[in-house]
Short mmCIF file of C-alpha atoms and ligand atoms in Angstrom, two decimals:
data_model
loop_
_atom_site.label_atom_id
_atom_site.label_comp_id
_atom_site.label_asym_id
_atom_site.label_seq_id
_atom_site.Cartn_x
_atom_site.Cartn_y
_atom_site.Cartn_z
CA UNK A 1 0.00 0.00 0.00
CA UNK A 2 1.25 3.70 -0.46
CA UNK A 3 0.13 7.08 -1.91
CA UNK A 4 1.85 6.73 -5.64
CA UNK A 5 -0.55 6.78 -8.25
CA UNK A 6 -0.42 7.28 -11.83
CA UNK A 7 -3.06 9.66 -13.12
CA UNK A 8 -3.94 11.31 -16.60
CA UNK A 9 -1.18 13.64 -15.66
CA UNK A 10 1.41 11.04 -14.35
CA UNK A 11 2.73 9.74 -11.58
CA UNK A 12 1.19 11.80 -8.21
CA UNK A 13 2.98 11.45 -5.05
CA UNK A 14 -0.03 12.26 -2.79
CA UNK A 15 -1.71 14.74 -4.53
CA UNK A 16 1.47 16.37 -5.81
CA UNK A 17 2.84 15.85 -9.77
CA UNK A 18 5.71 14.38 -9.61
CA UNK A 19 7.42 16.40 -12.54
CA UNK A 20 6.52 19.32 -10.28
CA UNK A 21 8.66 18.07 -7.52
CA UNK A 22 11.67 17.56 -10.19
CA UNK A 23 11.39 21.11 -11.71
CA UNK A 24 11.35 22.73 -8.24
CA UNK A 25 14.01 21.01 -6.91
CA UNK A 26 15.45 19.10 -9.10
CA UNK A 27 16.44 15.10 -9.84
CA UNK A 28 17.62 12.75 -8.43
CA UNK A 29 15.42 13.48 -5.40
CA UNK A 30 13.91 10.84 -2.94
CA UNK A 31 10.21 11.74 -2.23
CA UNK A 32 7.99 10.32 0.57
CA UNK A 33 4.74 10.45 1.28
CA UNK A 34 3.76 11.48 4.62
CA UNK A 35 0.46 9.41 4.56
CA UNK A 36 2.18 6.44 3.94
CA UNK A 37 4.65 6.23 6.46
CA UNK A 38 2.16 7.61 9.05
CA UNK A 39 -0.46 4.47 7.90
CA UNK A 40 2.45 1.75 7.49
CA UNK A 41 2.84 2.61 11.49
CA UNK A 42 -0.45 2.86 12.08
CA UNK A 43 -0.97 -1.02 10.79
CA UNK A 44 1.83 -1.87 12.66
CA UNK A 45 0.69 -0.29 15.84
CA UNK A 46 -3.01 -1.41 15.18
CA UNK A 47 -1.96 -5.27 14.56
CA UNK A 48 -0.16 -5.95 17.84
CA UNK A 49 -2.00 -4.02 19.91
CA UNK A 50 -3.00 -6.70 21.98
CA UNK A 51 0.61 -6.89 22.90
CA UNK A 52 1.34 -3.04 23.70
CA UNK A 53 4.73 -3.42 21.84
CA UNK A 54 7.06 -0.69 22.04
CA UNK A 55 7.49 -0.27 18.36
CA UNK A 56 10.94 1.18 17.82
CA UNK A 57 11.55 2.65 14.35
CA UNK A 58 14.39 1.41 12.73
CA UNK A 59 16.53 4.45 12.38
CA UNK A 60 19.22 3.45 9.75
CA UNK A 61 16.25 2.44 6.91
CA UNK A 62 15.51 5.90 6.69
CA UNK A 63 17.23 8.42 9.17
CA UNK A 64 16.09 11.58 7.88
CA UNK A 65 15.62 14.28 11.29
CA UNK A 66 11.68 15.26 9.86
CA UNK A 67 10.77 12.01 8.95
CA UNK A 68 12.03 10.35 12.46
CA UNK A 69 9.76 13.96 14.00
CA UNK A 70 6.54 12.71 12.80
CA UNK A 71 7.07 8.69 13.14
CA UNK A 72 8.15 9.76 16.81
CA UNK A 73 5.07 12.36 17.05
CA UNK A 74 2.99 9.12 15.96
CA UNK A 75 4.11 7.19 19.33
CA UNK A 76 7.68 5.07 17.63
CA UNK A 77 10.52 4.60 19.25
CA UNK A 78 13.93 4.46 17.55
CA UNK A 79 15.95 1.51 16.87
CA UNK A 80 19.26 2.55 16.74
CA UNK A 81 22.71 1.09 15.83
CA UNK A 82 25.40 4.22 16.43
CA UNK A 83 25.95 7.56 18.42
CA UNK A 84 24.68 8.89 15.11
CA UNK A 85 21.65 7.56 14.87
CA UNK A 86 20.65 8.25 19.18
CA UNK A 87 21.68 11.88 18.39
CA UNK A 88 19.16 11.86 15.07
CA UNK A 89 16.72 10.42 17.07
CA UNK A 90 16.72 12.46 20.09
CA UNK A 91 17.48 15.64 17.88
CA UNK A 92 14.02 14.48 16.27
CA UNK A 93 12.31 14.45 19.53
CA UNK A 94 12.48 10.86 20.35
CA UNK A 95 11.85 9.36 23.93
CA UNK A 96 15.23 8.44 25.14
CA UNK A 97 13.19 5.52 26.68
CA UNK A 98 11.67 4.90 23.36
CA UNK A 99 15.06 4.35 21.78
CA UNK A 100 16.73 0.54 22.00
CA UNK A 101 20.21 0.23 20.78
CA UNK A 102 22.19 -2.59 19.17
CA UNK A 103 25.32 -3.12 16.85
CA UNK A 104 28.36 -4.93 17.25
CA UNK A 105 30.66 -2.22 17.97
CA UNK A 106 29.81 -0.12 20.36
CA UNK A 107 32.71 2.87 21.44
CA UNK A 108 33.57 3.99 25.05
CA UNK A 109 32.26 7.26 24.02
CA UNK A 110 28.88 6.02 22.01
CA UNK A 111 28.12 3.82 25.35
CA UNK A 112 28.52 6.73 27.25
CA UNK A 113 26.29 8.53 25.11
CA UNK A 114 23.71 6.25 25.30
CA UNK A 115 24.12 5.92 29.39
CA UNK A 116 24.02 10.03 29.93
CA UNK A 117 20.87 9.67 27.52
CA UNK A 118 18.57 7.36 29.60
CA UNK A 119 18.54 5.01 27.13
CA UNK A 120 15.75 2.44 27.27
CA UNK A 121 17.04 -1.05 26.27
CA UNK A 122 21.00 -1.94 25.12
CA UNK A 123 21.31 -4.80 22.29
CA UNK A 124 24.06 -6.77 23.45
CA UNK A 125 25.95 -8.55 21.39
CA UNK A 126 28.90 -9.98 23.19
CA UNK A 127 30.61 -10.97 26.67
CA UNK A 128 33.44 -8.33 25.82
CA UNK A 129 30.40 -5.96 24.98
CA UNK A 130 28.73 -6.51 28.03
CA UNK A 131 31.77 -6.13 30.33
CA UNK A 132 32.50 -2.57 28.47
CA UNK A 133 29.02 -1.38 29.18
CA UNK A 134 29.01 -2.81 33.33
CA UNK A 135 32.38 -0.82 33.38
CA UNK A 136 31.08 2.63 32.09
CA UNK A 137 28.10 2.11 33.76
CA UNK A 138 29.56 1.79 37.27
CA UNK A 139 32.06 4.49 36.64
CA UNK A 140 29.03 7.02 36.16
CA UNK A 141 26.88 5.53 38.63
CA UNK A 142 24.08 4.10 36.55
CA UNK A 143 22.35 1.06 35.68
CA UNK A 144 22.04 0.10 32.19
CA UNK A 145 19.16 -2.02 30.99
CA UNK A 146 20.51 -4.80 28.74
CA UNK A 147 19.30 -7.08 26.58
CA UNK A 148 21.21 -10.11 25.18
CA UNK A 149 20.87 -10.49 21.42
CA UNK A 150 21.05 -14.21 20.46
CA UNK A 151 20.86 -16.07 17.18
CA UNK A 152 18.06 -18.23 17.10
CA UNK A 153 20.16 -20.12 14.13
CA UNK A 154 16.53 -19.70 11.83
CA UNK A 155 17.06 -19.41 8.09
CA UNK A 156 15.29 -15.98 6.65
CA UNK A 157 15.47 -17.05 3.50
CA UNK A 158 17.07 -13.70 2.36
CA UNK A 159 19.94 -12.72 0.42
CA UNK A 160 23.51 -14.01 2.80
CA UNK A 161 24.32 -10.02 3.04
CA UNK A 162 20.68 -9.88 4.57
CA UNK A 163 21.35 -12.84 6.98
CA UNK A 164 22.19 -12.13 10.38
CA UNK A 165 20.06 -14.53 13.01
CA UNK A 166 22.21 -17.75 11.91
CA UNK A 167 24.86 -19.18 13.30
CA UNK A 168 28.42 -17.96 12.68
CA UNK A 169 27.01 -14.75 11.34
CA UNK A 170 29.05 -11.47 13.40
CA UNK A 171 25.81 -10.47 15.18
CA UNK A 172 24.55 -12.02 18.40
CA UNK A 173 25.56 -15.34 20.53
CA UNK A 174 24.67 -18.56 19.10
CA UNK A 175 21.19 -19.17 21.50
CA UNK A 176 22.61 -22.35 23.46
CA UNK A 177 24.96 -19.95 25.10
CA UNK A 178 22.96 -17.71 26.30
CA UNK A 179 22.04 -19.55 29.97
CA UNK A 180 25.85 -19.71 30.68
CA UNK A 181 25.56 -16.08 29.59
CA UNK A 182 23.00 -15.05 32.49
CA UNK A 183 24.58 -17.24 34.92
CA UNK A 184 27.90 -15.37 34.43
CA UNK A 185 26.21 -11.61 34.39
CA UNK A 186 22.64 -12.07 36.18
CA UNK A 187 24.24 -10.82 39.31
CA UNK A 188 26.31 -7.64 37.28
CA UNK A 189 25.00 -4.73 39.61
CA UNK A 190 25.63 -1.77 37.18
CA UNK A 191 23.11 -3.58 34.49
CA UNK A 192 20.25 -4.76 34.55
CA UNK A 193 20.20 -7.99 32.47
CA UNK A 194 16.13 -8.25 31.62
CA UNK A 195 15.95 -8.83 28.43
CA UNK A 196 16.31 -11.18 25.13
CA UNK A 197 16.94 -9.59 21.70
CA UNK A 198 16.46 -11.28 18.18
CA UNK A 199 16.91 -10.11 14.68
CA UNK A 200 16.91 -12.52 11.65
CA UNK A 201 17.45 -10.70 8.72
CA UNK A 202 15.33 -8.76 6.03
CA UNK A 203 13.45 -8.58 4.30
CA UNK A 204 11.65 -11.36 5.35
CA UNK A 205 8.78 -12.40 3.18
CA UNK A 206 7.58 -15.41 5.29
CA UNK A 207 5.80 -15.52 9.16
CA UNK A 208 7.22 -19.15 9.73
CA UNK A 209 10.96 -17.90 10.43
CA UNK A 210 9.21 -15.22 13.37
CA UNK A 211 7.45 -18.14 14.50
CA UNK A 212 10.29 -20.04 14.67
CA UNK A 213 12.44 -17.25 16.50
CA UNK A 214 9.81 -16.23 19.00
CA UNK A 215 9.45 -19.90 20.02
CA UNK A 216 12.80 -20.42 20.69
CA UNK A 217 13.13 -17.06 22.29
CA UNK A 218 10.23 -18.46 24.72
CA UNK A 219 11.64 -21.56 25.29
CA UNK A 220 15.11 -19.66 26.69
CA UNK A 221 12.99 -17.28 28.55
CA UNK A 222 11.31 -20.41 30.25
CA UNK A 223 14.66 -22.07 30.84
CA UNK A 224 16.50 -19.05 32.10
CA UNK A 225 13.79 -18.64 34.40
CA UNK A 226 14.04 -21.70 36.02
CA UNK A 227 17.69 -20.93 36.58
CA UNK A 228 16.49 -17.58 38.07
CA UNK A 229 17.12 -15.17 35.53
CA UNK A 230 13.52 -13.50 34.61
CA UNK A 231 13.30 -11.95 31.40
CA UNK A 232 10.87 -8.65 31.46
CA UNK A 233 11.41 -8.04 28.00
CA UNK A 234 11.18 -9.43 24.83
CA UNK A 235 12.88 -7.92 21.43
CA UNK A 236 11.74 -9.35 18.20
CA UNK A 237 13.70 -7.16 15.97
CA UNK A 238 12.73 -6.25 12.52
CA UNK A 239 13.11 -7.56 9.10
CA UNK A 240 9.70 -7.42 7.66
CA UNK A 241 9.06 -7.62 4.19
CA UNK A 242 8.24 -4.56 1.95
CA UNK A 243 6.62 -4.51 -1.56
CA UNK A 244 9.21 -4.30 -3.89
CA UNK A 245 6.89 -5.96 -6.62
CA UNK A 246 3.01 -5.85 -5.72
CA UNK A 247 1.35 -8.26 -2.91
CA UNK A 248 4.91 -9.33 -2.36
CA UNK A 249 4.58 -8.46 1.63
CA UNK A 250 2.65 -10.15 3.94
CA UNK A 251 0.42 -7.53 6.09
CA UNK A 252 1.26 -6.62 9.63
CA UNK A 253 -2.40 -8.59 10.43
CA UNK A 254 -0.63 -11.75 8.37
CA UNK A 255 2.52 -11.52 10.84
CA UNK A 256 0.38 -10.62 13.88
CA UNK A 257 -1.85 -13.35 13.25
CA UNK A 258 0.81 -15.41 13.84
CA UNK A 259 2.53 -13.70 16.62
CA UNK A 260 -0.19 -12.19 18.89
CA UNK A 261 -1.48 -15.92 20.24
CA UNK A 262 2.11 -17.24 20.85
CA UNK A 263 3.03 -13.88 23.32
CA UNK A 264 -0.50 -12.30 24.70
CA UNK A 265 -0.68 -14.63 27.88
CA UNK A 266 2.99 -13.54 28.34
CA UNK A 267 2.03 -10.03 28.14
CA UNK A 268 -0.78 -10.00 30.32
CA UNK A 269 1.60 -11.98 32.74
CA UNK A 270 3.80 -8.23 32.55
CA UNK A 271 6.38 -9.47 29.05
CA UNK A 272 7.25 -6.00 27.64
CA UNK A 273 7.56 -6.81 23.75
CA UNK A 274 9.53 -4.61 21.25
CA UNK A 275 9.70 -4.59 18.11
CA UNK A 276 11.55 -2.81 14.96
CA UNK A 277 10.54 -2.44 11.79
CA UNK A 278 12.26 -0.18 9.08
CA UNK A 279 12.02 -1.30 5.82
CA UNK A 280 8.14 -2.31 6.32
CA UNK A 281 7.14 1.13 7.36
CA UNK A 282 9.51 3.45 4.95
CA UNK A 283 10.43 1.47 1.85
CA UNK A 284 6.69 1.91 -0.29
CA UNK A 285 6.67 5.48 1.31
CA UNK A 286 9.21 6.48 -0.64
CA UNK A 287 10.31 7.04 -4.61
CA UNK A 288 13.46 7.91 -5.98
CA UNK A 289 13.08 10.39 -9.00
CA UNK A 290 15.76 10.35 -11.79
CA UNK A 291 15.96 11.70 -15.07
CA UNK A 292 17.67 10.06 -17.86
CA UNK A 293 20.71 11.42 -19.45
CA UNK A 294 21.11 9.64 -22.78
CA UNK A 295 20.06 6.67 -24.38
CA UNK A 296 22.58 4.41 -25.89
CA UNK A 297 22.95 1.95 -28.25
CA UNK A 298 25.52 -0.47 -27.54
CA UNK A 299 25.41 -4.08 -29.09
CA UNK A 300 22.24 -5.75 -28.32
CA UNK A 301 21.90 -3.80 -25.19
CA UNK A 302 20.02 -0.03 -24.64
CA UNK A 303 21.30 1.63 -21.72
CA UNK A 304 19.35 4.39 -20.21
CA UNK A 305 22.16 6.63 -18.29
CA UNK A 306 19.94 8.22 -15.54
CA UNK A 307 21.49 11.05 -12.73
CA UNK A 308 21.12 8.52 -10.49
CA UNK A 309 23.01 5.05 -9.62
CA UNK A 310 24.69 2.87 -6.80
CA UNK A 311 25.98 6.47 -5.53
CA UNK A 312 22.19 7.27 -4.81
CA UNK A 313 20.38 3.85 -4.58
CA UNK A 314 23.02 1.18 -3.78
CA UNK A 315 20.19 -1.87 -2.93
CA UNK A 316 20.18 -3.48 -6.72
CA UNK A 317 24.03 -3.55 -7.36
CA UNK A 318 24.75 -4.86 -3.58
CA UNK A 319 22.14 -7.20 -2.59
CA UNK A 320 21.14 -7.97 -6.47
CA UNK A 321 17.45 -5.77 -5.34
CA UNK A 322 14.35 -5.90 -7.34
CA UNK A 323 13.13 -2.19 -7.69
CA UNK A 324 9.68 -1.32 -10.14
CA UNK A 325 11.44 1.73 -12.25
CA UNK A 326 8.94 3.42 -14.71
CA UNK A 327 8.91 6.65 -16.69
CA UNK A 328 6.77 9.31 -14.60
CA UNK A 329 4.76 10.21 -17.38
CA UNK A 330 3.62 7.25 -19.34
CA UNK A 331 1.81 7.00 -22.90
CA UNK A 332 -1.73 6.02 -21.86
CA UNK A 333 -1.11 2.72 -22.87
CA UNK A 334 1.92 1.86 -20.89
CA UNK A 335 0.43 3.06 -17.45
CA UNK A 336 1.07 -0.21 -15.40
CA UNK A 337 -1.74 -1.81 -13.55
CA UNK A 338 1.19 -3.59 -11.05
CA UNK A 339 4.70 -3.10 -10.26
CA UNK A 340 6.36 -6.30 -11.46
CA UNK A 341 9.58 -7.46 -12.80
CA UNK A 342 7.36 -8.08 -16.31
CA UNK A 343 4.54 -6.69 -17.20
CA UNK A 344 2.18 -7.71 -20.41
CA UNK A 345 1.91 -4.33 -22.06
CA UNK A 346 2.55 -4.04 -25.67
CA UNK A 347 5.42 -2.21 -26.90
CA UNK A 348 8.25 -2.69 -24.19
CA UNK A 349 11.48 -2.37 -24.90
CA UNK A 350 14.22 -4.29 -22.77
CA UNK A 351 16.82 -1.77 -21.47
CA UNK A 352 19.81 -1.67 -18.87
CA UNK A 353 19.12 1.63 -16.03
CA UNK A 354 22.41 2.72 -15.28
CA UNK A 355 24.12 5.82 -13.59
CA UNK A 356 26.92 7.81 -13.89
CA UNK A 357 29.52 6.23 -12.02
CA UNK A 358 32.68 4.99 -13.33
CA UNK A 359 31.86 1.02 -12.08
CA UNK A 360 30.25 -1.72 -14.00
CA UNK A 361 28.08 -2.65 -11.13
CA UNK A 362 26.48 0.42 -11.17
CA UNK A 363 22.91 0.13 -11.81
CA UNK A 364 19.18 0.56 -10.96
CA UNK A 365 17.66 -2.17 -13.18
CA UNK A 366 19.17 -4.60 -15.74
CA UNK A 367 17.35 -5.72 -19.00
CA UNK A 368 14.02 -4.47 -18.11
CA UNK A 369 10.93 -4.23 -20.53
CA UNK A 370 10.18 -0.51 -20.12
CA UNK A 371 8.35 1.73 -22.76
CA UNK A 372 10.95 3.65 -24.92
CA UNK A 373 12.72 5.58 -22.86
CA UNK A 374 14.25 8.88 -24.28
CA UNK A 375 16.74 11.46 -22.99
CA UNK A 376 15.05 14.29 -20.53
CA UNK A 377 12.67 11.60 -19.38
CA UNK A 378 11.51 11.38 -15.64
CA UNK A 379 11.99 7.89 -13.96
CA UNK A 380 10.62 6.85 -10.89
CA UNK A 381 12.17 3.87 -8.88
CA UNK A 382 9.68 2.91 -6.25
CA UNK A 383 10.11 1.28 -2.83
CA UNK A 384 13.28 3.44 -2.21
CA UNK A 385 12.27 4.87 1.10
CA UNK A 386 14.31 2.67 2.86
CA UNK A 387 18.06 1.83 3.17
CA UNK A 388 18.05 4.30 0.03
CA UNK A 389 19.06 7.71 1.16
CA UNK A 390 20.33 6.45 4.18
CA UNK A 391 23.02 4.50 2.23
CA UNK A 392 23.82 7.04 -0.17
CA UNK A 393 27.09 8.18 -0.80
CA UNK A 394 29.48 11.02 -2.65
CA UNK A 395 31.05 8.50 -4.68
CA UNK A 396 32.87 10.13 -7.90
CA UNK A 397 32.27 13.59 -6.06
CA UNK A 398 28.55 13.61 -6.22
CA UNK A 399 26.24 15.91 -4.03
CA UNK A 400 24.08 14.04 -2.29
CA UNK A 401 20.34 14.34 -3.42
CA UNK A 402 17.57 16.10 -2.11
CA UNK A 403 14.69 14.34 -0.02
CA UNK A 404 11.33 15.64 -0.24
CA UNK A 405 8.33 15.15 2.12
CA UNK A 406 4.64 15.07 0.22
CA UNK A 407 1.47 16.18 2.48
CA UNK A 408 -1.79 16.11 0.30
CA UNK A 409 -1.32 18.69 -1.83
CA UNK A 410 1.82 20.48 -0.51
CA UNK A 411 5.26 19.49 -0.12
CA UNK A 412 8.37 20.24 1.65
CA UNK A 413 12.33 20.15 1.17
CA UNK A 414 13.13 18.26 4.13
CA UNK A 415 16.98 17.80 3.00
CA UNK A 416 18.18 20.49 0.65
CA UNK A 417 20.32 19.27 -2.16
CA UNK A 418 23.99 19.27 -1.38
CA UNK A 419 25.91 21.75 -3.58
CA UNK A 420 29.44 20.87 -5.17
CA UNK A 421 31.26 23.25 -2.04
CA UNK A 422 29.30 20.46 0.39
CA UNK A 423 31.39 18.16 -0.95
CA UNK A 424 34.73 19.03 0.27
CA UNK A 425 33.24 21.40 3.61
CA UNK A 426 34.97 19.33 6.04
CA UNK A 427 38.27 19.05 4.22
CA UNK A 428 41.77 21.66 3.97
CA UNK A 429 42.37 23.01 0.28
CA UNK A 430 46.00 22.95 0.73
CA UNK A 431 48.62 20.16 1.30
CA UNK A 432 50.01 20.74 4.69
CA UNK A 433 53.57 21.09 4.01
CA UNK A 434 56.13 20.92 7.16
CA UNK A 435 57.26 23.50 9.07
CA UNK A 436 61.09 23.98 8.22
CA UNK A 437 62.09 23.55 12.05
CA UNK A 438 60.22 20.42 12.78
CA UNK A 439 62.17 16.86 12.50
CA UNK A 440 60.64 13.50 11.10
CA UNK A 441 61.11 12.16 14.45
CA UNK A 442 58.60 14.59 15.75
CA UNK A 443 56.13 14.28 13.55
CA UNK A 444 52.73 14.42 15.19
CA UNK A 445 51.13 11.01 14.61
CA UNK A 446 48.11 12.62 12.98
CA UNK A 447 50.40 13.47 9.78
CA UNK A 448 51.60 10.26 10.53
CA UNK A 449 48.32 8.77 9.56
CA UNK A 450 47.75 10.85 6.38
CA UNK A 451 50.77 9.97 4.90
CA UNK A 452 50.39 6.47 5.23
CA UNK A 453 47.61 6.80 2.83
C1 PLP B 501 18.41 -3.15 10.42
C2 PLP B 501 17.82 -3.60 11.68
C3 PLP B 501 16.43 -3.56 11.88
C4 PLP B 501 15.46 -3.13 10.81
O1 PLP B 501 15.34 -4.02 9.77
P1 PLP B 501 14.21 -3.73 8.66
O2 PLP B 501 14.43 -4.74 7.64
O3 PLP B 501 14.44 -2.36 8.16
O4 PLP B 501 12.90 -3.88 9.34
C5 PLP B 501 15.94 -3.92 13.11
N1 PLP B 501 16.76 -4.32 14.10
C6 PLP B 501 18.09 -4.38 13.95
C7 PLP B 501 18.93 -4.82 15.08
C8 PLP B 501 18.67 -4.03 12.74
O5 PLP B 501 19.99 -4.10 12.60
#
């Protein structure tokens, strides 16, 4: 479901032309739709009611400050996986006790952070980890609330870069660890070891693998409690699908269906559940717009070199990503009823979507039926509003595109585009050169550093 919708006048985000969006502020520029995000929670938060979930946003799909603002206005938490991302969070007015935070490699000064910030839940994913965070914690006089992330070794069926609840992946402990875990920390004073943390993968186009990891997150709840240890809270993680092509994700009903009846006795028994969702809630609510550069003919194959590429969108040349790409205004009869991989309109035309950038993995769709494209033509590539801005990058010296935020019939810059000084802001125009008194023995270590590059 989302608010893009082809009309007599092309492709409408909300209410708003598209093509009006591109000739205010130019391409390539990621547009959302307020409506959508806003409902995509909504479903979310209106399927597992019955468990009261604290539903944690997850940050890094889609970090921009005014799009965390009104997810957090709507009731989210963030789920967050740097310093970064608790400072975007809390900059966007986020409950600190709202905001759950995992990653592998957590710094002195991002634990810290977190600690002086109230934090509500830390995403443990180590001994060494937990040992770092007891220490800062008792040197500033606090109690952290941890939760131990474990792999429940359940196959997502995703792509391997996608893969993170299995065995011998970086994240987590392997689950039949975890008792000899709590025995060792249960009785750490400056945390407060409550909780059990799981996240699979994503997307994640199935219920069974949740089943599966909420069962066996159960089953170590029950058996850590009869060694003592009670867990108060239960994190599910994220991971749900989006729809890249049409009625490709199940609905947050299909996944609570599944969910609600294994947890709700739990929860009336005082289980705190969290969850966090990204791509499910921002992917559809978002488009990247492009417009192609030239067309050319090389071989068999028609390229269509667009202003945007794996600089902008990196999902299809790093995890291989299925993204519906369509020119924003179509001939009448080349409007598509669906966004699939192939649709049964007459006249297509296979072509390769390329960008700019000097790499032969850089793409947005390869040999794709698309009507005729032509140079000055606006594309659209949908189910970009997550991991899409949020991974883009100034490869080849490119500014970083806009992001726009669509609200009926109005819409707003909520990310101006960078200009070509942005680029090089945070860097010195000249080669330091040394200073004629100082020796190479005393070189600071910070030159040190550069010239080893
Ligand atoms: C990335 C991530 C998520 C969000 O995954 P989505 O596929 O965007 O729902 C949730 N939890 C953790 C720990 C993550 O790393």
């Amino acid at each position: 479901m989302d608010h893009f919708q082809f009309r007599e006048t092309g492709l409408h985000a909300e209410d708003v032309p598209v093509h009006r969006i591109a000739e205010s502020v130019g391409t390539p520029t990621y547009i959302y739709s307020r409506a959508t995000l806003l409902e995509h929670l909504k479903r979310f938060q209106t399927a597992f009611a019955p468990l009261e979930p604290t539903i944690c946003f997850a940050v890094k799909s889609c970090s921009n400050l005014a799009i965390l603002n009104l997810l957090a206005e709507a009731g989210a938490g963030m789920d967050i996986v740097s310093g970064g991302e608790l400072r975007r969070a809390l900059t966007a007015g986020t409950d600190p006790g709202l905001c759950v935070y995992a990653g592998v490699g957590k710094t002195d000064e991002e634990i810290n952070y977190a600690l002086d910030s109230n934090i509500g839940l830390f995403n443990c994913e180590s001994a060494p980890e937990f040992e770092n965070i007891a220490r800062l914690a008792r040197a500033r006089g606090t109690r952290a609330r941890v939760a131990l992330r474990v792999n429940p070794d359940v196959d997502p069926k995703t792509h391997r870069h996608t893969t993170t609840g299995v065995r011998s992946t970086k994240f987590g402990i392997d689950i039949e660890d975890a008792p000899a875990f709590f025995d060792r920390y249960a009785g750490e004073t400056a945390c407060d070891l409550c909780g059990l943390h799981a996240h699979i993968g994503s997307p994640i186009r199935e219920v069974e693998p949740y089943v599966r990891s909420t069962r066996r997150l159960l089953e170590l709840a029950d058996l850590l409690g009869t060694r003592g240890h009670v867990i108060t809270t239960l994190d599910l993680g994220g991971g749900f699908a989006a729809d890249y092509e049409t009625g490709e994700a199940p609905s947050a009903r299909t996944y609570a269906d599944a969910l609600v009846p294994l947890l709700e006795e739990r929860v009336s028994n005082g289980l705190r559940i969290v969850m966090e969702p990204g791509r499910s809630i921002a992917a559809n609510a978002g488009v990247l717009v492009a417009r192609v550069q030239y067309v050319k003919i090389a071989g068999d194959r028609r390229f269509a070199i667009i202003d945007a590429g794996m600089h902008t969108l990196l999902r299809p040349s790093h995890y291989d990503a299925f993204h519906f790409t369509w020119p924003c205004s179509p001939k009448e009869q080349h409007v598509p009823m669906d966004r699939r991989a192939s649709l049964e309109l007459e006249g297509l035309i296979k072509h390769d979507v390329v960008g700019p950038i000097c790499e032969t993995g850089d793409y947005i769709a390869l040999d794709r039926d698309l009507p005729p494209l032509e140079r000055g033509d606006l594309l659209a590539v949908f189910g970009s509003g997550a991991y899409g801005m949020s991974m883009a990058n100034r490869y080849n010296s490119m500014p970083l595109p806009a992001e726009v935020l669509v609200d009926g019939d109005a819409f707003h810059v909520i990310r101006r585009r960078e200009t070509l000084e942005d680029l090089f802001s945070h860097e010195s125009a000249s080669a330091p050169t040394a200073t004629p008194t100082a020796t190479p023995t005393a070189t600071p270590t910070a030159t040190h550093g550069a010239a080893e590059q």
